[in-house]
Coordinates of C-alpha atoms in Angstrom, one line a residue:
Chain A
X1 CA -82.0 -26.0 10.6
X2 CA -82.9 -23.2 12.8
X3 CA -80.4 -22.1 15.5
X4 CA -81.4 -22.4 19.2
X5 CA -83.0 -18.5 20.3
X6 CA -82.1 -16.2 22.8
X7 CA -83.2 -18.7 26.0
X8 CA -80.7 -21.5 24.6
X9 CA -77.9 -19.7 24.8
X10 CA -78.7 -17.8 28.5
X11 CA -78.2 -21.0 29.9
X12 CA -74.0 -20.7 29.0
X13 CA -73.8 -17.0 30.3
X14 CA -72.5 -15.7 33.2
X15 CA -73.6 -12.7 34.8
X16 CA -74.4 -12.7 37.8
X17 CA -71.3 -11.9 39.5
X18 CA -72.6 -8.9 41.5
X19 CA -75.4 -10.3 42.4
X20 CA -75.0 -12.2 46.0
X21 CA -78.3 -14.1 45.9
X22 CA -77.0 -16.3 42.7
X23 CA -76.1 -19.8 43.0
X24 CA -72.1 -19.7 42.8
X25 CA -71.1 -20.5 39.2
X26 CA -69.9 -23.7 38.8
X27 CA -67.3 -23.8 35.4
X28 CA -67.2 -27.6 36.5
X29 CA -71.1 -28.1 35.9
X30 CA -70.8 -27.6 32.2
X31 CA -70.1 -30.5 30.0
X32 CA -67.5 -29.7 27.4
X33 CA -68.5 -32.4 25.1
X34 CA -72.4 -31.1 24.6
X35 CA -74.0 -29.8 21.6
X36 CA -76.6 -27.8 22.8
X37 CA -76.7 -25.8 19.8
X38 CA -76.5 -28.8 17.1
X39 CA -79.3 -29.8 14.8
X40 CA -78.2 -33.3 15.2
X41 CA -77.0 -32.9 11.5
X42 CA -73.6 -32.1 11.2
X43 CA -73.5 -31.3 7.5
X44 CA -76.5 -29.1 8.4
X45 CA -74.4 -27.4 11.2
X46 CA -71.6 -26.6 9.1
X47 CA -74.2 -25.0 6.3
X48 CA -75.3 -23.3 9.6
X49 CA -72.1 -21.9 10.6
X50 CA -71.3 -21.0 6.8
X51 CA -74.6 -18.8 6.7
X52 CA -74.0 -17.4 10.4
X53 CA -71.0 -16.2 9.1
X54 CA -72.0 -14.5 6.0
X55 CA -74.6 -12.9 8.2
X56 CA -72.0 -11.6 10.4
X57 CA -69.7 -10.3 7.2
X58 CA -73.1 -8.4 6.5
X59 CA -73.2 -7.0 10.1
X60 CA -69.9 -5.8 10.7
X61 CA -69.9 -3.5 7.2
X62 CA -73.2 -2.4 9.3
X63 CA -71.2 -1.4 12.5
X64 CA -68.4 0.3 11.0
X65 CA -70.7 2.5 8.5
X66 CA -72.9 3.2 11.7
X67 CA -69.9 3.9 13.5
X68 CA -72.0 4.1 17.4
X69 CA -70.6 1.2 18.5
X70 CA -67.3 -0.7 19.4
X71 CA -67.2 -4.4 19.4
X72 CA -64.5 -6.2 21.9
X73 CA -64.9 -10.0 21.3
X74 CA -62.2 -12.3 23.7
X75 CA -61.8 -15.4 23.3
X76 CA -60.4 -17.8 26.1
X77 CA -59.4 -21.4 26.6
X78 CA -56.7 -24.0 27.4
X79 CA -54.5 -24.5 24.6
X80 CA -56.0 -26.4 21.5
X81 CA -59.4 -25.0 22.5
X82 CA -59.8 -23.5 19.3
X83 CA -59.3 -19.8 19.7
X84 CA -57.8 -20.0 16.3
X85 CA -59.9 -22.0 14.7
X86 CA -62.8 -19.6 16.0
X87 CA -61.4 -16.7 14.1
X88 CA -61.4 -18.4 11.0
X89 CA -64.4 -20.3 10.9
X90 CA -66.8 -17.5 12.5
X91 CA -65.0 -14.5 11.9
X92 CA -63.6 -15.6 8.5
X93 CA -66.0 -13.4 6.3
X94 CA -65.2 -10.5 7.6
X95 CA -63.3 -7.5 5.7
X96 CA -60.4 -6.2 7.0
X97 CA -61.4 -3.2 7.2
X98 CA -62.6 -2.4 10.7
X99 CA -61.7 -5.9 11.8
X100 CA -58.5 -6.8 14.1
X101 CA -57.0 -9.4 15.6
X102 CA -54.8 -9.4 18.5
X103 CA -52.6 -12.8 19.6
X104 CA -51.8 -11.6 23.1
X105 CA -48.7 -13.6 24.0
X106 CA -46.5 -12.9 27.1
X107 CA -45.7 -9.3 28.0
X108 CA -42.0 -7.9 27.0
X109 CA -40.1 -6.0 29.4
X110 CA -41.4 -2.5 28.6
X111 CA -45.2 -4.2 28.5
X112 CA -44.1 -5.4 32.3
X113 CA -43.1 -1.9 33.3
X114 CA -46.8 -0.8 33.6
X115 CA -49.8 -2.3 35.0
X116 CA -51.3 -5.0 33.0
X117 CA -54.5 -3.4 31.6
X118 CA -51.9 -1.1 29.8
X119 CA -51.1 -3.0 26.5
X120 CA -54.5 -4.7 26.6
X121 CA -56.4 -0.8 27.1
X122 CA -54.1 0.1 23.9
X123 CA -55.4 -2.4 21.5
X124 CA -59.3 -2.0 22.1
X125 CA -61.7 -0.9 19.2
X126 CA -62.5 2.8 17.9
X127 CA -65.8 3.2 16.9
X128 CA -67.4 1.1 14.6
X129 CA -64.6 -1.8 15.0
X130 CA -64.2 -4.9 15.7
X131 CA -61.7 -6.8 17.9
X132 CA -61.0 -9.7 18.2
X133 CA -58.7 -10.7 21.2
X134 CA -56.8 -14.3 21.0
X135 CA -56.3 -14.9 24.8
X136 CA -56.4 -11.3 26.8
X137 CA -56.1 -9.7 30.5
X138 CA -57.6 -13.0 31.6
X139 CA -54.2 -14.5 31.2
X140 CA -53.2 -12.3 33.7
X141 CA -55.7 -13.8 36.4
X142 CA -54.5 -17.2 35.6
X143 CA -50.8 -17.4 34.3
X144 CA -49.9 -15.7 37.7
X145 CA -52.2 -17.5 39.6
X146 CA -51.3 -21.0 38.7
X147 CA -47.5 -20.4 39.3
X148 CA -48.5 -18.8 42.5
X149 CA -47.2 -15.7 41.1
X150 CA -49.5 -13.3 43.0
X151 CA -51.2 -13.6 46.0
X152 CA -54.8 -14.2 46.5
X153 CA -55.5 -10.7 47.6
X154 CA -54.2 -9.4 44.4
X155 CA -56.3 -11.9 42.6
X156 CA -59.0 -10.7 44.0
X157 CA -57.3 -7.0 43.4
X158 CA -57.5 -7.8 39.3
X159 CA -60.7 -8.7 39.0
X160 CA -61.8 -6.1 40.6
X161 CA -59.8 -3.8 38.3
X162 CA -61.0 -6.0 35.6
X163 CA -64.8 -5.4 35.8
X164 CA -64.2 -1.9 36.4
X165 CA -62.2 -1.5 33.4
X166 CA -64.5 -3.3 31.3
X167 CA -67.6 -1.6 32.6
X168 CA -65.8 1.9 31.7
X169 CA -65.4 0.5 28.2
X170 CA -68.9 -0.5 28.2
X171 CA -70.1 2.8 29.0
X172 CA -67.9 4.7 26.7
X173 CA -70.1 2.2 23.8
X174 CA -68.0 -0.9 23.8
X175 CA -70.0 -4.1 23.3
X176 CA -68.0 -6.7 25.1
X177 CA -68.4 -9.6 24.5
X178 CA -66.4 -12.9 26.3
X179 CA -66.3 -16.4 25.6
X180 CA -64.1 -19.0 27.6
X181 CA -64.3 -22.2 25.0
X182 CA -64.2 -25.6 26.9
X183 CA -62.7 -28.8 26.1
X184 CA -62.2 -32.0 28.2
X185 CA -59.0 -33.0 29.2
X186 CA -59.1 -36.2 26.6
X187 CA -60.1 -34.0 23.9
X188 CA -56.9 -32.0 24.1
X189 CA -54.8 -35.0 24.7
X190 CA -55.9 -35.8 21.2
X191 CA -56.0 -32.6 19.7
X192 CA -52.0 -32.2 21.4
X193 CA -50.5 -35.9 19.8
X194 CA -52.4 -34.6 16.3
X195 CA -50.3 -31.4 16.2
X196 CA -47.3 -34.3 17.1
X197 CA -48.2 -36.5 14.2
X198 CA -49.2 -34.0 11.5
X199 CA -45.9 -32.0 9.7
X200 CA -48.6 -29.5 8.6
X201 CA -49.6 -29.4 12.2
X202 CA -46.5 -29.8 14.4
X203 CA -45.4 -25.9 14.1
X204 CA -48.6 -25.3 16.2
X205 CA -47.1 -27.6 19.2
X206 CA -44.6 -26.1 21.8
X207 CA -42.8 -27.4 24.9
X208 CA -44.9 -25.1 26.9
X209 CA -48.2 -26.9 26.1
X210 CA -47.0 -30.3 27.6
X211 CA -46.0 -28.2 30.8
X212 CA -48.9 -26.7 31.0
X213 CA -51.0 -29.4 30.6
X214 CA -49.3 -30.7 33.9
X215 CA -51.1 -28.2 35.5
X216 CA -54.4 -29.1 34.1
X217 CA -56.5 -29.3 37.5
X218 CA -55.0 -25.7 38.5
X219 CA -55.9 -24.3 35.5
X220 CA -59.3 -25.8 35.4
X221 CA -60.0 -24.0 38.8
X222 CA -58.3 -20.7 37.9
X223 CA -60.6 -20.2 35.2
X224 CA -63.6 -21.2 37.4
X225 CA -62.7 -18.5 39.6
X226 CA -61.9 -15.9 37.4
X227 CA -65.0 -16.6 35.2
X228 CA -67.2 -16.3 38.8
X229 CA -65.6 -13.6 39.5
X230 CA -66.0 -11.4 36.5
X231 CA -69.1 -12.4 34.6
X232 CA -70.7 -8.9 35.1
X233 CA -73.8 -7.2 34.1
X234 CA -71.9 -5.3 31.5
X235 CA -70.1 -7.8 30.3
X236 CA -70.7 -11.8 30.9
X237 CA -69.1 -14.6 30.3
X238 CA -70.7 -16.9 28.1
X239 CA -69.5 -20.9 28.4
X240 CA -68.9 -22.4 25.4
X241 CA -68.4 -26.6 24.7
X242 CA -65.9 -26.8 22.5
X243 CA -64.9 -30.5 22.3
X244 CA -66.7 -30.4 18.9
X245 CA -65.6 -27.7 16.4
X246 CA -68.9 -27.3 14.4
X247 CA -71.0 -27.0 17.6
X248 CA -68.5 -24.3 19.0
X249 CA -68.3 -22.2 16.1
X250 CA -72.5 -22.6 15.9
X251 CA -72.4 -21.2 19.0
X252 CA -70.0 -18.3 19.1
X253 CA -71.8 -17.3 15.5
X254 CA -75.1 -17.9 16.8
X255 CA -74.1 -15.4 20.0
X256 CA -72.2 -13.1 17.9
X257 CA -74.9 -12.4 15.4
X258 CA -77.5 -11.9 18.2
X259 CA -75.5 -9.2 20.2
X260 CA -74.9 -7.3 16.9
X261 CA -78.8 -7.7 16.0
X262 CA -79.3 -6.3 19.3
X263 CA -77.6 -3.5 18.3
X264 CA -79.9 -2.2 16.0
X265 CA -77.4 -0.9 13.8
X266 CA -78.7 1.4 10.7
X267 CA -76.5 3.1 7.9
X268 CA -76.2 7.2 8.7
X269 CA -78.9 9.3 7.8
X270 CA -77.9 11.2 4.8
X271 CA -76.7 14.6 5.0
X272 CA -80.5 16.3 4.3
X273 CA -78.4 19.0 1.7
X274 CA -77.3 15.8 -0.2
X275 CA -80.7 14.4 -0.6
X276 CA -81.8 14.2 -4.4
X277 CA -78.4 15.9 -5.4
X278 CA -78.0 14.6 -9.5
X279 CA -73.9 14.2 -9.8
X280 CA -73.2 15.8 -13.6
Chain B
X1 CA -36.5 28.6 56.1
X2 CA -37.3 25.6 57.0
X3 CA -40.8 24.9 54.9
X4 CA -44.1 24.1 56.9
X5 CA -44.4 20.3 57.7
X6 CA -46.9 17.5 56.6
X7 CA -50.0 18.9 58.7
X8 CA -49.1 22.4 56.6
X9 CA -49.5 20.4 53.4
X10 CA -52.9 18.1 54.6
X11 CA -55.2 21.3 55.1
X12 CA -54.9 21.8 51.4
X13 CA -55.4 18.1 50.4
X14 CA -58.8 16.7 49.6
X15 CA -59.6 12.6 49.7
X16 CA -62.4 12.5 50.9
X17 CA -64.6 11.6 48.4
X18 CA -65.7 7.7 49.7
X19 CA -65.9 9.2 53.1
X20 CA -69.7 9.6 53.6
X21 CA -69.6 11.7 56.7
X22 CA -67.0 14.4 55.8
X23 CA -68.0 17.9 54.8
X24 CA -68.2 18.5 51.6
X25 CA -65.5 19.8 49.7
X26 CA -65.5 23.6 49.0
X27 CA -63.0 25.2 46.3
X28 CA -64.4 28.0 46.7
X29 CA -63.3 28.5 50.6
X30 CA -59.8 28.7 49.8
X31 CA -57.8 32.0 48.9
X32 CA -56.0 31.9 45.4
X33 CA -53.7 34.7 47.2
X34 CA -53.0 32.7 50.2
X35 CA -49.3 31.9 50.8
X36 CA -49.1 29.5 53.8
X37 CA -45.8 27.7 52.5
X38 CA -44.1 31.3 52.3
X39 CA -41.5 32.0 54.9
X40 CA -42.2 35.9 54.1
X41 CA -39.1 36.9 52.6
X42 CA -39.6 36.1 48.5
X43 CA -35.7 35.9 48.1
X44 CA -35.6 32.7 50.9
X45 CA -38.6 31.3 49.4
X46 CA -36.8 31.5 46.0
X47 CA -33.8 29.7 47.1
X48 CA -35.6 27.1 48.8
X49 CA -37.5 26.0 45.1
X50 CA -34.3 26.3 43.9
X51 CA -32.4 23.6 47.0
X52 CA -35.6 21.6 46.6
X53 CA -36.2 21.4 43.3
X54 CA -32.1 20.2 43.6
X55 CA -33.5 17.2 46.3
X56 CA -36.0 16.9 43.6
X57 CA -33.3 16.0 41.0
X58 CA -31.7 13.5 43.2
X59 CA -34.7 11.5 44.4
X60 CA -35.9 11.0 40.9
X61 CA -32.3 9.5 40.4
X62 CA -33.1 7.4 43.3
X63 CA -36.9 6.6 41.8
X64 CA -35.1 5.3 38.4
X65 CA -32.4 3.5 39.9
X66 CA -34.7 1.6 42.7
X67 CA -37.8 0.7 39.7
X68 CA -40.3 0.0 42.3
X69 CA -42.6 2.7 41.7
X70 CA -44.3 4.8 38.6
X71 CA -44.9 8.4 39.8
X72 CA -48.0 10.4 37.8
X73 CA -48.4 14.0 38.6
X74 CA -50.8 15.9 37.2
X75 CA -51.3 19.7 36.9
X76 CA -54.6 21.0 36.7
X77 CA -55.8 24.6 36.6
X78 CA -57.4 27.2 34.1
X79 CA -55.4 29.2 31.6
X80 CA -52.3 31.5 32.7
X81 CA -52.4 29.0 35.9
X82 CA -48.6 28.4 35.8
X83 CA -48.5 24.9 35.0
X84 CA -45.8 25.5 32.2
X85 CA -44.1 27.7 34.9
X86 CA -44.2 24.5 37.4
X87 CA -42.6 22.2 35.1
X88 CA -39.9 24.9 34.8
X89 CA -39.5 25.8 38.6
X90 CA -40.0 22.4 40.0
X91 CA -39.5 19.8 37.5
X92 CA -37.1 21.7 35.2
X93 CA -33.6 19.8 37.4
X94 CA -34.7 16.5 36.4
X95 CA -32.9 14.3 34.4
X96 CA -34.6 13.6 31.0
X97 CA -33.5 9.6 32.1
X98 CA -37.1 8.8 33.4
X99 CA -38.8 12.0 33.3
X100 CA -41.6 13.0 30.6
X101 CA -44.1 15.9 30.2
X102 CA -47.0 15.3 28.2
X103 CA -49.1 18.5 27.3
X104 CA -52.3 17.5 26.8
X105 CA -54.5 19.1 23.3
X106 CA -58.3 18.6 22.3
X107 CA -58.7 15.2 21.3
X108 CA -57.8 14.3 17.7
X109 CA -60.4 12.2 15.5
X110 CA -58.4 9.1 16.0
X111 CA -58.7 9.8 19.7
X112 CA -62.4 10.4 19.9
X113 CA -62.9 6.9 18.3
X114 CA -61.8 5.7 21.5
X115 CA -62.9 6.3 25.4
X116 CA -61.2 9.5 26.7
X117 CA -58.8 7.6 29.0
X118 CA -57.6 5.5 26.2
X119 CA -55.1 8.3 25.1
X120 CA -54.6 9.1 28.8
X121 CA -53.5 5.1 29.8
X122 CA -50.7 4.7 26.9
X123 CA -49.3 7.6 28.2
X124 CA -48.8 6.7 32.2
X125 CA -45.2 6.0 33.5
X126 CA -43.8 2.9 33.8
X127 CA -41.0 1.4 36.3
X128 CA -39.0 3.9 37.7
X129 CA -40.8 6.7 35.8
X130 CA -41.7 10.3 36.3
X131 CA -44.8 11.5 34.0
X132 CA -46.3 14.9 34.2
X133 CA -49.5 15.9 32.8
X134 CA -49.8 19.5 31.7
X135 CA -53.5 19.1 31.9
X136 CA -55.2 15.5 31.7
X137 CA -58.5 13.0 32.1
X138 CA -60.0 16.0 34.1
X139 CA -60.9 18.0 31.1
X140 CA -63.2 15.6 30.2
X141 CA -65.2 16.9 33.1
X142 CA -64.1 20.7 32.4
X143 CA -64.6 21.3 28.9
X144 CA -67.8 18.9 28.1
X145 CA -69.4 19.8 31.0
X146 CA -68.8 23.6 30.7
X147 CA -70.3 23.2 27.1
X148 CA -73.0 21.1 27.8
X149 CA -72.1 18.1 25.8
X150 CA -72.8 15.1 28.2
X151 CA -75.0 15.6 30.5
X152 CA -75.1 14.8 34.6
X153 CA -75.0 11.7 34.7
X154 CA -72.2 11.4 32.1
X155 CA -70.3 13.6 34.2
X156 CA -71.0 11.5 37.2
X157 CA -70.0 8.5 35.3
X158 CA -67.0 9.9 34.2
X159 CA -65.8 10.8 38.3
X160 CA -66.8 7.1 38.8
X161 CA -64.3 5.8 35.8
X162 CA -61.5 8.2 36.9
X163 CA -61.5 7.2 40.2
X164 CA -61.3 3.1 39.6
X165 CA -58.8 4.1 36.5
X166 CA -56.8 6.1 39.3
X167 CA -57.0 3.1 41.8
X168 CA -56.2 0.7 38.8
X169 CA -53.0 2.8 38.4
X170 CA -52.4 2.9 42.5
X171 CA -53.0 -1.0 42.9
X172 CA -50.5 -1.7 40.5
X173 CA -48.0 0.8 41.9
X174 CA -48.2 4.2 40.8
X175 CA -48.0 7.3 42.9
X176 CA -50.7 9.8 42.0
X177 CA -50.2 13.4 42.6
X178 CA -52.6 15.6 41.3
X179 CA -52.2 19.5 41.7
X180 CA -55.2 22.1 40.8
X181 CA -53.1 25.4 40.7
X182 CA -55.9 28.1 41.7
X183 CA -55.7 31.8 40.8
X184 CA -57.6 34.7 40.7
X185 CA -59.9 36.1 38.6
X186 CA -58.2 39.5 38.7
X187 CA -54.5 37.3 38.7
X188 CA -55.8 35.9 35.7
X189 CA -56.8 39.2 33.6
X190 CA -53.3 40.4 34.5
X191 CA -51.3 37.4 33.3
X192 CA -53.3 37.2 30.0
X193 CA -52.6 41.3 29.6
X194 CA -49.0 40.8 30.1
X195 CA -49.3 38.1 27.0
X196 CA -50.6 40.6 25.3
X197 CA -48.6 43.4 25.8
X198 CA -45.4 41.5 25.8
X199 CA -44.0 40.5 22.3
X200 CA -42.0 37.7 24.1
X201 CA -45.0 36.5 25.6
X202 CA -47.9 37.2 23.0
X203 CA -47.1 33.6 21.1
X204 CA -48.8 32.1 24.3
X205 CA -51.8 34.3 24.1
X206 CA -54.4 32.6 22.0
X207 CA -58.0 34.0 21.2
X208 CA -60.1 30.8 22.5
X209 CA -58.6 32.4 26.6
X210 CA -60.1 34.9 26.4
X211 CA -63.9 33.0 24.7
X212 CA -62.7 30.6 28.0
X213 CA -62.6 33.4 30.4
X214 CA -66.2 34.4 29.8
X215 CA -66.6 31.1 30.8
X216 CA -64.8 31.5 34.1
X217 CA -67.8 31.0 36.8
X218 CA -69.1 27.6 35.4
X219 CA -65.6 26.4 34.9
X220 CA -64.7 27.4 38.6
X221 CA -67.9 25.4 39.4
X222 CA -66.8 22.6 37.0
X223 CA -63.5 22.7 38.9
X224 CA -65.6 22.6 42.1
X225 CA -67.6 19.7 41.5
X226 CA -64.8 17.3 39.8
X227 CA -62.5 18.3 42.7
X228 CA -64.7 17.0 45.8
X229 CA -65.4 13.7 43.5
X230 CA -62.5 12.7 42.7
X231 CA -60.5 13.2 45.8
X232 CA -59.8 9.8 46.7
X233 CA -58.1 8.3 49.6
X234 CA -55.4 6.7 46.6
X235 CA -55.1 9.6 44.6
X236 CA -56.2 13.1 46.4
X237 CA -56.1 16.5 45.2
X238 CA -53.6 18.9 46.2
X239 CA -55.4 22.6 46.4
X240 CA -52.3 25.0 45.2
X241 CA -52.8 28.3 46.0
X242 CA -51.0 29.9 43.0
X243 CA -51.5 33.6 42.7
X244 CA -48.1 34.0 44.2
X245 CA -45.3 31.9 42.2
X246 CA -42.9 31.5 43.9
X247 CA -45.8 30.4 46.4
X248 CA -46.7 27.5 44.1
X249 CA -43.2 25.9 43.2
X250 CA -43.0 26.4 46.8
X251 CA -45.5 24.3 47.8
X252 CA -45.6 21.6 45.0
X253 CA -41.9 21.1 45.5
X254 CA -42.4 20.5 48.9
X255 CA -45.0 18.2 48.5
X256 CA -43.4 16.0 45.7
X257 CA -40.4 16.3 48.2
X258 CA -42.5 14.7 50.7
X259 CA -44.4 12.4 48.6
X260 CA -41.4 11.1 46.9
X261 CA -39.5 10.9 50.5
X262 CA -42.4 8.4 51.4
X263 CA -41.5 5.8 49.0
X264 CA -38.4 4.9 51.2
X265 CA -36.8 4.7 48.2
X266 CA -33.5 3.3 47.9
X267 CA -31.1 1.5 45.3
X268 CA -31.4 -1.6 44.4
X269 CA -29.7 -4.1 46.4
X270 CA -25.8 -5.3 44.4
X271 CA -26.2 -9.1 42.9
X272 CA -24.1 -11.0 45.9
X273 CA -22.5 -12.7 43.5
X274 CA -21.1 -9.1 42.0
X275 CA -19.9 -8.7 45.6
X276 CA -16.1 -7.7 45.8
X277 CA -15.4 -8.1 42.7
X278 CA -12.2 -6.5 41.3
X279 CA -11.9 -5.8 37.6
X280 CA -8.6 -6.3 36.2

């Protein structure tokens, strides 16, 4: 029941960006329906998962009493990918306190007024936190790109501006961590006409999501760019197939635990004028 | 009374940080007590702040009307510099309508949780906007490096983050003036004696100037260093000369005359359809 180690999960991360001699990524090579991370044993995968998570409640009380770190988790996708169902599943366990989510939808006016980084800088972690971003600044290299809202040039301009601001939040002690979650285009056909035949479901479905799918291909090929583009060093993209729910959240748990881990977190020394102190 | 030209204004910028081959950069080489924007008669230099800071006023009506651009000054210098005095003399005809000062303090707790330009970010203009910085990012490579809290390669980092921050902000259409108002040594005691001896002034005396002006070699030095770094061909210093201050408001109005004269701004062009329209 043990999870695939560090080598299994390499294979899905993208970091090479800055490094010329790499094989160009190829989004397109990755299979959305595999299960890399799967026992075979889906009741066994879901204990997985359930365990991962407790583990990860465990860490995060770690980070935020250790208070070195910040922890920026983003999680992209096409819609129905399961961004949502991420949250709960992996990061479900965790306490509130020191944990946030943000849903990034589309900017208001006064978000438009300034550059996009500006609401997105605003809502990343303080020490010891974690964050976790539903959709992010990568909408901003896609959205745009796919309406032919901006040209190539400035495409090219945001990335750039993108891996510099995410290396500056690196090296101010933000772990950042990105995972772009991968479906086939039958698997969100289905996933779309359940959300249409479920009442519990349908509040999830809007008009947009049909027109968007339109644009499938476009999108598909946005995200390979941007993902080729700004899988850095500092902060890598890791690919993750999605068409199955229990292998994704395996996954993301499996990947989340292991960059915490590799933290090395530890509680504070205590105060050395504290130590042996008897309370009457 | 006409006020020098462009070249005038270029002999004190410095952007040339990227370029390789240029000398470098030497604060110390120009005179605090230089007056080249002066026309050598103080009560024709006075009215000319005053006309310009008047063309001032309108242009920034201009700026807010046309929304095209986000202007960032910022106004660097050591205590008793004048930068209060600037915002007065130059800034003080603006209309409130688009124009903010932000006076930069230490860092609270809640702002040391996150990276130092976090606090700086959520504070730059938006559309149409004027923001000045009384102080700014650049005292995180004053004060810590003064004190010896990060060390050189921190500090080196921290140019490297400034400047992409700064062409972030450029790239997505801000203006970025920055100003290091340089006085004296000797201007200095004299300016921190009047506080003292003045009980209109004292309540801007406070005791950490005077701990600061011990300090006043390795904080020239500091000044030195961040200055020829982060002189960037998007965002270069302007050296102020600023023992005289009439002098100063001279020369910054002039060059936020010129810089603002740049944009070509103009207002934004009446919806066709609004076109002759007669109200009844």
């Amino acid at each position: 029941m043990a999870t695939k180690s560090a080598p299994g999960l390499a294979g899905f991360q993208h970091r090479t960006a800055l490094d010329k001699r790499a094989k160009p990524f190829d989004l397109y090579a990755i299979d959305p329906g595999a299960t890399p991370f799967s026992s075979g044993d889906k009741v066994a995968d879901k204990a997985m998962v359930e365990s991962l998570a407790k583990d990860l409640d465990g860490l995060q009380d770690l980070l935020w009493a250790d208070r070195r770190f910040k922890v920026l988790v983003i999680l992209q996708g096409t819609d129905t990918s399961g961004k949502d169902g991420t949250i709960r599943g992996v990061f479900g366990q965790m306490s509130a306190l020191g944990v946030r989510t943000i849903g990034w939808k589309a900017p208001t006016l006064h978000e438009r007024a300034h550059d996009y980084l500006w609401r997105i800088h605003q809502q990343v972690p303080g020490d010891g936190e974690i964050v976790i971003f539903n959709r992010s600044q990568y909408e901003d290299v896609l959205v745009p790109v796919v309406n032919g809202q901006i040209t190539k040039e400035q495409k090219l301009q945001r990335y750039a501006q993108i891996n510099d601001f995410e290396r500056m939040l690196t090296g101010n002690g933000t772990l950042v961590l990105k995972f772009l979650l991968l479906i086939s285009k039958d698997e969100q056909r289905k996933r779309l006409q359940a959300r249409l035949d479920d009442p519990t479901k349908m509040w999830k479905f809007e008009g947009g999501d049909i027109e968007t799918r339109k644009h499938w291909k476009a999108y598909q090929s946005a995200y390979r760019d941007a993902v080729a583009a700004t899988g850095t060093p500092w902060a890598p993209w890791t690919i993750v197939p999605a068409d199955s729910k229990t292998h994704r959240n395996l996954m993301i748990a499996t990947a989340m635990k292991e960059a915490l881990v590799g933290l090395k977190l530890r509680y504070p020394p205590a105060d050395p004028a504290m130590k042996g102190v008897k309370l009457k």
